[in-house]
Amino acid sequence: MVTAIVGANWGDEGKGKITDMLAETSDIIIRFQGGANAGHTIINNYGKFALHTLPSGVFYDHTTSIIGNGVALDIPKLFNEIRDIESKGVPTPKILVSDRAQMVMPYHVLFDTYEEARLAGKSFGSTKSGIAPFYSDKYAKIGFQVSELFDDEEPLKEKIGRVIAQKNVLLEHLYHQPLLTVDGVYATLMEYKEMVAPYVCDVSAFLYEAIREGKNILLEGQLGSMKDPDHGIYPMVTSSSTLAGYGAIGAGIPPYEIKKIVTVVKAYSSAVGAGEFVSEIFGDEADELRRRGGDGGEFGATTGRPRRMGWFDCVATRYGCRIQGTTDVAFTVLDVLGYLDEIPVCVGYEIDGVVTKDFPVTTKLKKAKPVYEKLPGWKTEIRGITKYEDLPENCRNYIEFIEKEIGFPITMVSNGPGRHEIIYRNK
Ligand code: GDP
């Protein structure tokens, strides 16, 4: 059976932890979109890890970890990540990389950096991992698939020449930076070839067999609904679809095989990068939540940037869950809220004097003001609790209030960063 694990919000909902947890009873874990621009933080018996490219299932020896064709593959980063986890005692993972995955080229990272600098105050807050230039090239049909590394020298060099002719115009005239050469890019690609060769595979054919054999397969999403280029807060979005539906494309499996969609929802809000964020909070209130958040503060796993903080947003989350096609909600990081006397929850947006519960398009979102309802806090530590009934009453009320507002069943409650800190609810 195929299960997708995706985010309802701006990312950083705790998908890594849920994936790592569900991977215990899974055979295959696949990354199907995005690149090394976001990170999943995982804490397990080997230590604490920030994964950027590898799926969060690499810590088990019974799983196969796959980089699907939809990923923006940064080969040196993948290679270093494999080395890093091995050096920390994790058994060498079984990794497959799709021969149809496209590669982040060294110039993608440069273009990302130059463009953010050029836009200055109007920048997107990119992590400068080359993701936007990568996907632009993919859809402009001037990207490079892993399979092309194994092509003959002549056609590869010919294509590099064609592509960099265009890049060099921008480098010279827009960014005033050093130019690219065919031999330089070719030499880099040959280094990439050596690094990736042991892992390359026809992933969709592999998965076709795996599905026929009844294997348990997880699709691990990156970021969340708000960052989807179609359904999110465009243009402050990422460049590949963050939705479970895209899992079928980015892994190469039939859409109807995705039977379960676990949407991860955090008990408060956080966001990295620019863009609309209606329930955002500031000042001391935000600092305290940031400091207490996650498992050591809400700071970006890739950049270390302090995350923007906010109260739970029912409007955005209901929409985020709907657009994912949620079958189950995993409600995470609830333990962090135990310090609050009362907890504001955003239950509506006021736009031009009218209150709505429907998440609007970006032009209207800009005008939205949060409408809050305050729920009583539970003022106690809930880590270590394993049964739903044992949670304090106000804590259960918070969960059930949010469940009703978002309209999707919360079947898992995460009350700590550890792999087994989870409370299942039968719904
Ligand atoms: P992802 O990108 O969705 O995987 O999320 P991140 O890994 O960036 O952020 C989630 C953070 O919260 C990580 O540091 C996790 O270790 C941590 N985390 C996940 N679930 C819980 C939880 O239930 N409680 C606490 N305190 N931390 C959690």
Tab-separated table of C-alpha atoms and ligand atoms in Angstrom:
chain	number	residue	atom	x	y	z
A	1	MET	CA	0.000	0.000	0.000
A	2	VAL	CA	1.199	3.505	-0.726
A	3	THR	CA	0.910	6.214	1.955
A	4	ALA	CA	1.817	9.847	1.357
A	5	ILE	CA	3.133	12.000	4.209
A	6	VAL	CA	2.701	15.660	3.428
A	7	GLY	CA	2.347	19.023	5.160
A	8	ALA	CA	-0.783	21.165	5.461
A	9	ASN	CA	0.980	24.422	6.200
A	10	TRP	CA	4.224	26.221	5.345
A	11	GLY	CA	6.494	23.232	6.001
A	12	ASP	CA	8.378	22.219	9.161
A	13	GLU	CA	5.281	20.487	10.506
A	14	GLY	CA	7.269	17.446	11.622
A	15	LYS	CA	6.930	15.271	8.497
A	16	GLY	CA	10.410	13.859	9.073
A	17	LYS	CA	9.509	12.489	12.470
A	18	ILE	CA	6.245	10.973	11.209
A	19	THR	CA	8.017	9.444	8.209
A	20	ASP	CA	10.793	8.027	10.368
A	21	MET	CA	8.124	6.588	12.667
A	22	LEU	CA	6.000	5.037	9.894
A	23	ALA	CA	9.135	3.785	8.143
A	24	GLU	CA	9.531	1.245	10.926
A	25	THR	CA	6.773	-0.802	9.287
A	26	SER	CA	7.483	0.195	5.681
A	27	ASP	CA	9.652	-1.245	2.930
A	28	ILE	CA	10.290	1.738	0.699
A	29	ILE	CA	10.435	5.503	1.324
A	30	ILE	CA	10.490	7.929	-1.582
A	31	ARG	CA	11.203	11.621	-1.926
A	32	PHE	CA	9.122	12.793	-4.868
A	33	GLN	CA	9.625	16.573	-5.128
A	34	GLY	CA	11.713	19.478	-3.920
A	35	GLY	CA	15.411	19.501	-3.302
A	36	ALA	CA	17.936	20.191	-0.614
A	37	ASN	CA	16.233	23.493	0.209
A	38	ALA	CA	14.266	22.188	3.166
A	39	GLY	CA	15.332	19.886	5.921
A	40	HIS	CA	13.732	17.243	8.047
A	41	THR	CA	14.969	16.931	11.573
A	42	ILE	CA	15.019	13.446	12.987
A	43	ILE	CA	15.969	12.233	16.404
A	44	ASN	CA	16.530	8.517	16.906
A	45	ASN	CA	18.898	6.099	18.578
A	46	TYR	CA	21.795	7.169	16.300
A	47	GLY	CA	21.494	10.836	17.246
A	48	LYS	CA	19.998	13.979	15.767
A	49	PHE	CA	20.055	14.458	12.010
A	50	ALA	CA	19.012	17.175	9.568
A	51	LEU	CA	18.276	15.454	6.279
A	52	HIS	CA	17.964	17.570	3.149
A	53	THR	CA	17.954	15.074	0.316
A	54	LEU	CA	17.697	11.575	1.726
A	55	PRO	CA	14.246	10.291	2.671
A	56	SER	CA	13.593	10.015	6.391
A	57	GLY	CA	13.629	6.212	6.216
A	58	VAL	CA	17.388	5.820	5.858
A	59	PHE	CA	17.935	4.868	9.482
A	60	TYR	CA	16.541	1.362	9.199
A	61	ASP	CA	18.289	-1.525	7.538
A	62	HIS	CA	15.067	-3.040	6.196
A	63	THR	CA	14.083	-0.049	4.051
A	64	THR	CA	14.980	1.116	0.569
A	65	SER	CA	15.306	4.879	0.230
A	66	ILE	CA	14.478	6.363	-3.132
A	67	ILE	CA	15.085	9.704	-4.816
A	68	GLY	CA	12.246	9.967	-7.312
A	69	ASN	CA	12.277	11.636	-10.711
A	70	GLY	CA	10.431	14.685	-9.343
A	71	VAL	CA	13.279	15.689	-7.034
A	72	ALA	CA	15.815	18.435	-7.718
A	73	LEU	CA	18.837	16.237	-7.173
A	74	ASP	CA	21.966	17.882	-5.843
A	75	ILE	CA	24.435	15.026	-6.247
A	76	PRO	CA	27.300	16.316	-4.040
A	77	LYS	CA	24.799	17.054	-1.277
A	78	LEU	CA	23.305	13.573	-1.570
A	79	PHE	CA	26.773	12.047	-1.505
A	80	ASN	CA	27.833	14.066	1.548
A	81	GLU	CA	24.630	13.242	3.364
A	82	ILE	CA	25.186	9.515	2.829
A	83	ARG	CA	28.757	9.856	4.124
A	84	ASP	CA	27.617	11.908	7.085
A	85	ILE	CA	25.073	9.415	8.342
A	86	GLU	CA	27.495	6.518	7.804
A	87	SER	CA	30.125	8.360	9.827
A	88	LYS	CA	27.630	8.570	12.689
A	89	GLY	CA	27.207	4.812	12.789
A	90	VAL	CA	24.046	4.390	10.709
A	91	PRO	CA	24.310	1.176	8.638
A	92	THR	CA	24.937	1.879	4.924
A	93	PRO	CA	21.454	2.545	3.591
A	94	LYS	CA	20.009	1.002	0.448
A	95	ILE	CA	19.509	3.968	-1.862
A	96	LEU	CA	18.112	4.193	-5.367
A	97	VAL	CA	18.153	7.300	-7.548
A	98	SER	CA	15.820	7.626	-10.494
A	99	ASP	CA	17.575	7.730	-13.848
A	100	ARG	CA	14.954	10.336	-14.787
A	101	ALA	CA	15.698	12.657	-11.860
A	102	GLN	CA	17.204	15.915	-13.003
A	103	MET	CA	20.325	17.379	-11.480
A	104	VAL	CA	20.855	20.672	-9.748
A	105	MET	CA	23.743	22.102	-11.757
A	106	PRO	CA	26.452	24.175	-10.065
A	107	TYR	CA	25.205	27.224	-11.955
A	108	HIS	CA	21.685	26.817	-10.553
A	109	VAL	CA	22.996	27.558	-7.092
A	110	LEU	CA	24.939	30.554	-8.450
A	111	PHE	CA	21.898	31.925	-10.285
A	112	ASP	CA	19.757	31.559	-7.179
A	113	THR	CA	22.289	33.556	-5.171
A	114	TYR	CA	22.809	36.245	-7.823
A	115	GLU	CA	19.081	36.677	-8.392
A	116	GLU	CA	18.268	37.020	-4.688
A	117	ALA	CA	21.022	39.650	-4.448
A	118	ARG	CA	19.674	41.462	-7.519
A	119	LEU	CA	16.135	41.512	-6.119
A	120	ALA	CA	17.446	42.692	-2.755
A	121	GLY	CA	14.446	43.798	-0.650
A	122	LYS	CA	11.993	42.176	-3.074
A	123	SER	CA	13.591	38.720	-2.880
A	124	PHE	CA	11.696	35.483	-2.234
A	125	GLY	CA	13.751	34.517	0.781
A	126	SER	CA	15.218	31.596	-1.143
A	127	THR	CA	17.507	29.139	0.629
A	128	LYS	CA	19.811	29.632	-2.382
A	129	SER	CA	19.929	25.919	-3.094
A	130	GLY	CA	19.288	26.483	-6.787
A	131	ILE	CA	15.744	25.147	-6.708
A	132	ALA	CA	13.916	27.866	-8.663
A	133	PRO	CA	16.550	28.048	-11.454
A	134	PHE	CA	16.563	24.239	-11.521
A	135	TYR	CA	12.817	23.863	-12.055
A	136	SER	CA	12.788	26.781	-14.509
A	137	ASP	CA	15.319	24.917	-16.633
A	138	LYS	CA	13.491	21.610	-16.244
A	139	TYR	CA	10.305	23.072	-17.694
A	140	ALA	CA	12.213	25.120	-20.274
A	141	LYS	CA	13.589	21.722	-21.344
A	142	ILE	CA	17.213	22.648	-20.794
A	143	GLY	CA	17.721	20.559	-17.662
A	144	PHE	CA	19.944	17.491	-17.364
A	145	GLN	CA	18.620	14.074	-16.371
A	146	VAL	CA	20.830	11.669	-14.448
A	147	SER	CA	20.597	9.316	-17.457
A	148	GLU	CA	22.440	11.879	-19.601
A	149	LEU	CA	25.574	11.408	-17.512
A	150	PHE	CA	25.817	7.975	-19.089
A	151	ASP	CA	25.419	9.261	-22.629
A	152	ASP	CA	28.386	9.685	-25.014
A	153	GLU	CA	30.745	12.607	-24.519
A	154	GLU	CA	29.889	14.367	-27.765
A	155	PRO	CA	26.112	14.841	-27.410
A	156	LEU	CA	26.520	15.788	-23.748
A	157	LYS	CA	29.136	18.430	-24.540
A	158	GLU	CA	27.034	19.704	-27.421
A	159	LYS	CA	24.053	20.169	-25.093
A	160	ILE	CA	26.164	21.817	-22.398
A	161	GLY	CA	27.394	24.293	-25.032
A	162	ARG	CA	23.838	25.108	-26.066
A	163	VAL	CA	22.633	25.602	-22.526
A	164	ILE	CA	25.535	27.655	-21.227
A	165	ALA	CA	25.423	30.016	-24.213
A	166	GLN	CA	22.160	31.271	-22.749
A	167	LYS	CA	23.422	31.227	-19.156
A	168	ASN	CA	26.522	33.197	-20.096
A	169	VAL	CA	24.458	36.049	-21.517
A	170	LEU	CA	22.833	36.474	-18.110
A	171	LEU	CA	26.093	36.009	-16.238
A	172	GLU	CA	27.834	38.625	-18.327
A	173	HIS	CA	25.163	41.259	-18.803
A	174	LEU	CA	22.752	40.898	-15.898
A	175	TYR	CA	24.893	39.651	-13.044
A	176	HIS	CA	28.409	40.660	-14.171
A	177	GLN	CA	29.888	37.368	-13.023
A	178	PRO	CA	32.492	34.937	-14.433
A	179	LEU	CA	31.331	32.862	-17.428
A	180	LEU	CA	30.842	29.091	-17.695
A	181	THR	CA	32.858	26.837	-20.006
A	182	VAL	CA	31.846	23.573	-21.659
A	183	ASP	CA	34.890	21.756	-20.302
A	184	GLY	CA	34.332	23.076	-16.798
A	185	VAL	CA	30.687	21.985	-16.669
A	186	TYR	CA	31.493	18.647	-18.329
A	187	ALA	CA	34.244	17.907	-15.788
A	188	THR	CA	31.815	18.638	-12.930
A	189	LEU	CA	29.214	16.333	-14.447
A	190	MET	CA	31.767	13.536	-14.698
A	191	GLU	CA	32.443	13.938	-10.977
A	192	TYR	CA	28.702	13.711	-10.379
A	193	LYS	CA	28.548	10.581	-12.509
A	194	GLU	CA	31.059	8.818	-10.327
A	195	MET	CA	29.212	9.796	-7.166
A	196	VAL	CA	25.756	8.750	-8.319
A	197	ALA	CA	26.547	5.696	-10.485
A	198	PRO	CA	26.068	3.039	-7.753
A	199	TYR	CA	22.524	4.194	-7.055
A	200	VAL	CA	20.980	4.810	-10.477
A	201	CYS	CA	17.895	2.774	-11.270
A	202	ASP	CA	14.669	2.720	-13.278
A	203	VAL	CA	12.630	3.716	-10.225
A	204	SER	CA	9.136	3.526	-11.708
A	205	ALA	CA	9.775	-0.031	-12.925
A	206	PHE	CA	11.110	-0.944	-9.465
A	207	LEU	CA	8.038	0.552	-7.806
A	208	TYR	CA	5.668	-1.143	-10.230
A	209	GLU	CA	6.984	-4.514	-9.048
A	210	ALA	CA	7.031	-3.418	-5.418
A	211	ILE	CA	3.367	-2.403	-5.565
A	212	ARG	CA	2.471	-5.734	-7.195
A	213	GLU	CA	4.268	-7.534	-4.391
A	214	GLY	CA	2.208	-5.632	-1.822
A	215	LYS	CA	5.106	-3.704	-0.292
A	216	ASN	CA	4.471	-0.834	2.107
A	217	ILE	CA	5.581	2.354	0.450
A	218	LEU	CA	5.823	5.878	1.839
A	219	LEU	CA	5.929	9.040	-0.231
A	220	GLU	CA	7.631	11.783	1.774
A	221	GLY	CA	6.639	15.321	0.889
A	222	GLN	CA	8.657	18.441	1.503
A	223	LEU	CA	7.260	21.799	2.680
A	224	GLY	CA	3.450	22.049	2.758
A	225	SER	CA	0.245	23.071	0.989
A	226	MET	CA	0.877	26.807	1.403
A	227	LYS	CA	4.088	26.450	-0.613
A	228	ASP	CA	2.512	24.634	-3.544
A	229	PRO	CA	3.036	26.619	-6.766
A	230	ASP	CA	-0.598	26.165	-7.859
A	231	HIS	CA	-2.588	26.043	-4.651
A	232	GLY	CA	-0.342	27.916	-2.243
A	233	ILE	CA	0.482	31.572	-1.606
A	234	TYR	CA	1.884	32.228	-5.082
A	235	PRO	CA	4.431	33.692	-5.791
A	236	MET	CA	5.930	33.073	-2.344
A	237	VAL	CA	5.900	29.352	-2.968
A	238	THR	CA	8.379	26.674	-3.878
A	239	SER	CA	8.943	25.533	-7.445
A	240	SER	CA	7.586	21.980	-7.337
A	241	SER	CA	4.231	20.705	-6.172
A	242	THR	CA	4.095	19.892	-2.482
A	243	LEU	CA	0.846	17.952	-2.811
A	244	ALA	CA	0.297	14.239	-2.311
A	245	GLY	CA	-1.177	14.020	-5.805
A	246	TYR	CA	2.180	14.963	-7.243
A	247	GLY	CA	3.618	11.906	-5.507
A	248	ALA	CA	2.290	9.811	-8.353
A	249	ILE	CA	4.235	11.852	-10.891
A	250	GLY	CA	7.367	12.512	-8.892
A	251	ALA	CA	7.776	8.818	-8.057
A	252	GLY	CA	6.283	7.340	-11.233
A	253	ILE	CA	3.387	5.335	-9.775
A	254	PRO	CA	-0.335	5.169	-10.618
A	255	PRO	CA	-2.296	7.914	-8.777
A	256	TYR	CA	-4.921	5.431	-7.575
A	257	GLU	CA	-2.280	3.495	-5.622
A	258	ILE	CA	-1.978	6.308	-3.040
A	259	LYS	CA	-4.491	4.958	-0.531
A	260	LYS	CA	-3.640	6.960	2.525
A	261	ILE	CA	-2.703	10.616	2.804
A	262	VAL	CA	-1.282	11.517	6.194
A	263	THR	CA	-1.246	15.279	6.434
A	264	VAL	CA	1.055	16.599	9.126
A	265	VAL	CA	-0.276	19.612	11.000
A	266	LYS	CA	1.651	21.449	13.687
A	267	ALA	CA	-0.152	22.586	16.856
A	268	TYR	CA	0.963	26.187	16.185
A	269	SER	CA	2.271	27.884	13.047
A	270	SER	CA	5.734	28.636	11.740
A	271	ALA	CA	7.033	29.668	8.351
A	272	VAL	CA	10.361	30.247	6.678
A	273	GLY	CA	10.805	32.790	3.924
A	274	ALA	CA	8.616	35.626	2.762
A	275	GLY	CA	4.876	35.467	2.076
A	276	GLU	CA	1.459	35.913	3.613
A	277	PHE	CA	1.090	34.531	7.115
A	278	VAL	CA	-2.154	35.787	8.642
A	279	SER	CA	-1.774	34.452	12.181
A	280	GLU	CA	1.845	35.591	12.524
A	281	ILE	CA	2.912	36.915	15.939
A	282	PHE	CA	5.815	39.159	16.827
A	283	GLY	CA	7.922	40.414	19.716
A	284	ASP	CA	8.272	38.600	23.022
A	285	GLU	CA	5.270	36.378	22.373
A	286	ALA	CA	6.874	35.088	19.164
A	287	ASP	CA	10.332	34.821	20.704
A	288	GLU	CA	9.090	32.622	23.505
A	289	LEU	CA	7.205	30.255	21.172
A	290	ARG	CA	10.228	30.138	18.838
A	291	ARG	CA	12.573	29.345	21.701
A	292	ARG	CA	10.326	26.594	23.069
A	293	GLY	CA	9.223	25.237	19.666
A	294	GLY	CA	10.219	21.981	17.970
A	295	ASP	CA	13.015	20.161	19.720
A	296	GLY	CA	15.342	23.032	20.492
A	297	GLY	CA	13.788	26.073	18.925
A	298	GLU	CA	12.189	26.928	15.611
A	299	PHE	CA	15.223	27.638	13.457
A	300	GLY	CA	15.580	26.532	9.826
A	301	ALA	CA	17.139	23.081	9.363
A	302	THR	CA	18.887	24.304	6.183
A	303	THR	CA	19.713	27.916	6.918
A	304	GLY	CA	19.542	28.229	10.718
A	305	ARG	CA	17.285	31.256	10.135
A	306	PRO	CA	14.800	31.986	12.908
A	307	ARG	CA	11.384	30.820	11.698
A	308	ARG	CA	8.439	33.217	11.652
A	309	MET	CA	5.969	32.207	14.343
A	310	GLY	CA	2.193	32.282	14.667
A	311	TRP	CA	-0.842	30.789	16.359
A	312	PHE	CA	-2.684	27.849	14.862
A	313	ASP	CA	-4.554	28.846	11.705
A	314	CYS	CA	-7.751	26.836	11.171
A	315	VAL	CA	-8.546	28.596	7.885
A	316	ALA	CA	-5.208	27.822	6.259
A	317	THR	CA	-5.092	24.313	7.717
A	318	ARG	CA	-8.605	23.295	6.656
A	319	TYR	CA	-7.711	24.388	3.142
A	320	GLY	CA	-4.246	22.843	3.364
A	321	CYS	CA	-5.738	19.493	4.387
A	322	ARG	CA	-8.451	19.615	1.740
A	323	ILE	CA	-6.055	20.340	-1.097
A	324	GLN	CA	-3.831	17.457	0.012
A	325	GLY	CA	-6.761	15.011	-0.023
A	326	THR	CA	-6.180	14.156	3.630
A	327	THR	CA	-7.304	10.819	5.031
A	328	ASP	CA	-5.497	11.204	8.380
A	329	VAL	CA	-4.097	14.167	10.268
A	330	ALA	CA	-0.949	13.762	12.360
A	331	PHE	CA	-1.062	16.614	14.878
A	332	THR	CA	2.464	17.410	16.027
A	333	VAL	CA	4.532	19.369	18.543
A	334	LEU	CA	1.576	19.719	20.897
A	335	ASP	CA	3.810	19.325	23.970
A	336	VAL	CA	5.378	22.728	23.259
A	337	LEU	CA	2.154	24.604	24.099
A	338	GLY	CA	2.068	23.424	27.721
A	339	TYR	CA	3.422	26.764	29.019
A	340	LEU	CA	0.479	28.919	27.932
A	341	ASP	CA	-2.420	30.038	30.150
A	342	GLU	CA	-4.605	30.435	27.134
A	343	ILE	CA	-3.983	29.666	23.490
A	344	PRO	CA	-5.285	31.861	20.675
A	345	VAL	CA	-6.497	29.974	17.599
A	346	CYS	CA	-7.233	31.733	14.323
A	347	VAL	CA	-10.743	30.642	13.321
A	348	GLY	CA	-11.506	33.133	10.543
A	349	TYR	CA	-10.089	35.854	8.316
A	350	GLU	CA	-11.580	39.295	8.202
A	351	ILE	CA	-11.273	40.691	4.683
A	352	ASP	CA	-12.768	44.111	3.928
A	353	GLY	CA	-15.006	43.850	6.984
A	354	VAL	CA	-16.329	40.362	6.157
A	355	VAL	CA	-15.283	37.293	8.131
A	356	THR	CA	-14.613	34.158	6.116
A	357	LYS	CA	-13.452	30.645	6.904
A	358	ASP	CA	-12.483	29.980	3.307
A	359	PHE	CA	-8.835	30.398	2.410
A	360	PRO	CA	-8.615	33.064	-0.295
A	361	VAL	CA	-6.313	33.752	-3.244
A	362	THR	CA	-3.138	35.715	-2.544
A	363	THR	CA	-4.480	39.131	-3.573
A	364	LYS	CA	-7.220	38.841	-0.941
A	365	LEU	CA	-5.016	37.088	1.569
A	366	LYS	CA	-2.867	40.219	1.757
A	367	LYS	CA	-5.820	42.054	3.310
A	368	ALA	CA	-6.829	39.307	5.754
A	369	LYS	CA	-6.777	39.966	9.486
A	370	PRO	CA	-6.955	37.049	11.901
A	371	VAL	CA	-10.069	36.434	13.985
A	372	TYR	CA	-9.024	34.647	17.164
A	373	GLU	CA	-10.767	32.454	19.653
A	374	LYS	CA	-8.914	31.771	22.904
A	375	LEU	CA	-8.842	28.290	24.364
A	376	PRO	CA	-7.691	27.504	27.906
A	377	GLY	CA	-4.206	26.024	28.192
A	378	TRP	CA	-3.358	22.860	30.160
A	379	LYS	CA	-0.243	24.174	31.905
A	380	THR	CA	1.470	20.845	32.264
A	381	GLU	CA	4.016	18.588	30.581
A	382	ILE	CA	2.348	16.034	28.280
A	383	ARG	CA	5.473	14.244	27.081
A	384	GLY	CA	5.499	10.620	28.113
A	385	ILE	CA	1.717	10.236	27.876
A	386	THR	CA	0.811	7.330	25.612
A	387	LYS	CA	-2.979	7.164	25.823
A	388	TYR	CA	-5.329	9.800	24.479
A	389	GLU	CA	-7.575	9.613	27.555
A	390	ASP	CA	-4.579	10.440	29.762
A	391	LEU	CA	-4.049	13.828	28.144
A	392	PRO	CA	-5.319	16.752	30.266
A	393	GLU	CA	-8.894	17.723	29.489
A	394	ASN	CA	-7.975	21.160	28.101
A	395	CYS	CA	-5.425	19.545	25.857
A	396	ARG	CA	-8.023	17.134	24.458
A	397	ASN	CA	-10.380	20.074	24.036
A	398	TYR	CA	-7.719	21.910	22.012
A	399	ILE	CA	-7.245	18.879	19.740
A	400	GLU	CA	-10.972	18.299	19.340
A	401	PHE	CA	-11.697	21.981	18.711
A	402	ILE	CA	-9.126	22.042	15.928
A	403	GLU	CA	-10.308	18.735	14.511
A	404	LYS	CA	-13.833	20.131	14.236
A	405	GLU	CA	-12.616	23.371	12.660
A	406	ILE	CA	-10.421	21.696	10.047
A	407	GLY	CA	-12.893	18.911	9.309
A	408	PHE	CA	-10.387	16.033	9.006
A	409	PRO	CA	-9.733	13.282	11.551
A	410	ILE	CA	-6.717	13.682	13.816
A	411	THR	CA	-5.633	10.068	14.148
A	412	MET	CA	-2.158	10.686	15.569
A	413	VAL	CA	-0.966	13.160	18.172
A	414	SER	CA	2.765	13.716	18.504
A	415	ASN	CA	3.838	14.819	21.967
A	416	GLY	CA	7.610	14.812	21.617
A	417	PRO	CA	10.283	14.683	18.905
A	418	GLY	CA	11.248	11.047	19.542
A	419	ARG	CA	10.271	8.217	17.228
A	420	HIS	CA	7.874	6.623	19.674
A	421	GLU	CA	6.384	9.763	21.171
A	422	ILE	CA	3.024	9.326	19.501
A	423	ILE	CA	-0.554	8.817	20.620
A	424	TYR	CA	-2.825	6.971	18.212
A	425	ARG	CA	-6.521	7.687	18.188
A	426	ASN	CA	-8.968	5.268	16.639
A	427	LYS	CA	-11.279	7.232	14.390
B	1	GDP	P1	9.602	18.678	8.591
B	1	GDP	O1	10.366	19.466	7.579
B	1	GDP	O2	8.124	18.721	8.364
B	1	GDP	O3	10.114	17.304	8.759
B	1	GDP	O4	9.781	19.416	9.973
B	1	GDP	P2	11.158	19.845	10.697
B	1	GDP	O5	11.961	18.666	10.937
B	1	GDP	O6	11.796	20.981	10.015
B	1	GDP	O7	10.569	20.507	12.032
B	1	GDP	C1	9.933	19.808	12.993
B	1	GDP	C2	10.741	19.912	14.268
B	1	GDP	O8	9.934	19.545	15.339
B	1	GDP	C3	11.909	18.968	14.318
B	1	GDP	O9	12.956	19.585	15.022
B	1	GDP	C4	11.386	17.752	15.067
B	1	GDP	O10	12.377	17.037	15.764
B	1	GDP	C5	10.445	18.392	16.003
B	1	GDP	N1	9.285	17.616	16.364
B	1	GDP	C6	8.507	16.798	15.592
B	1	GDP	N2	7.462	16.342	16.292
B	1	GDP	C7	7.565	16.897	17.526
B	1	GDP	C8	6.753	16.838	18.696
B	1	GDP	O11	5.711	16.209	18.738
B	1	GDP	N3	7.192	17.569	19.768
B	1	GDP	C9	8.313	18.319	19.772
B	1	GDP	N4	8.658	18.979	20.869
B	1	GDP	N5	9.103	18.406	18.667
B	1	GDP	C10	8.726	17.706	17.573
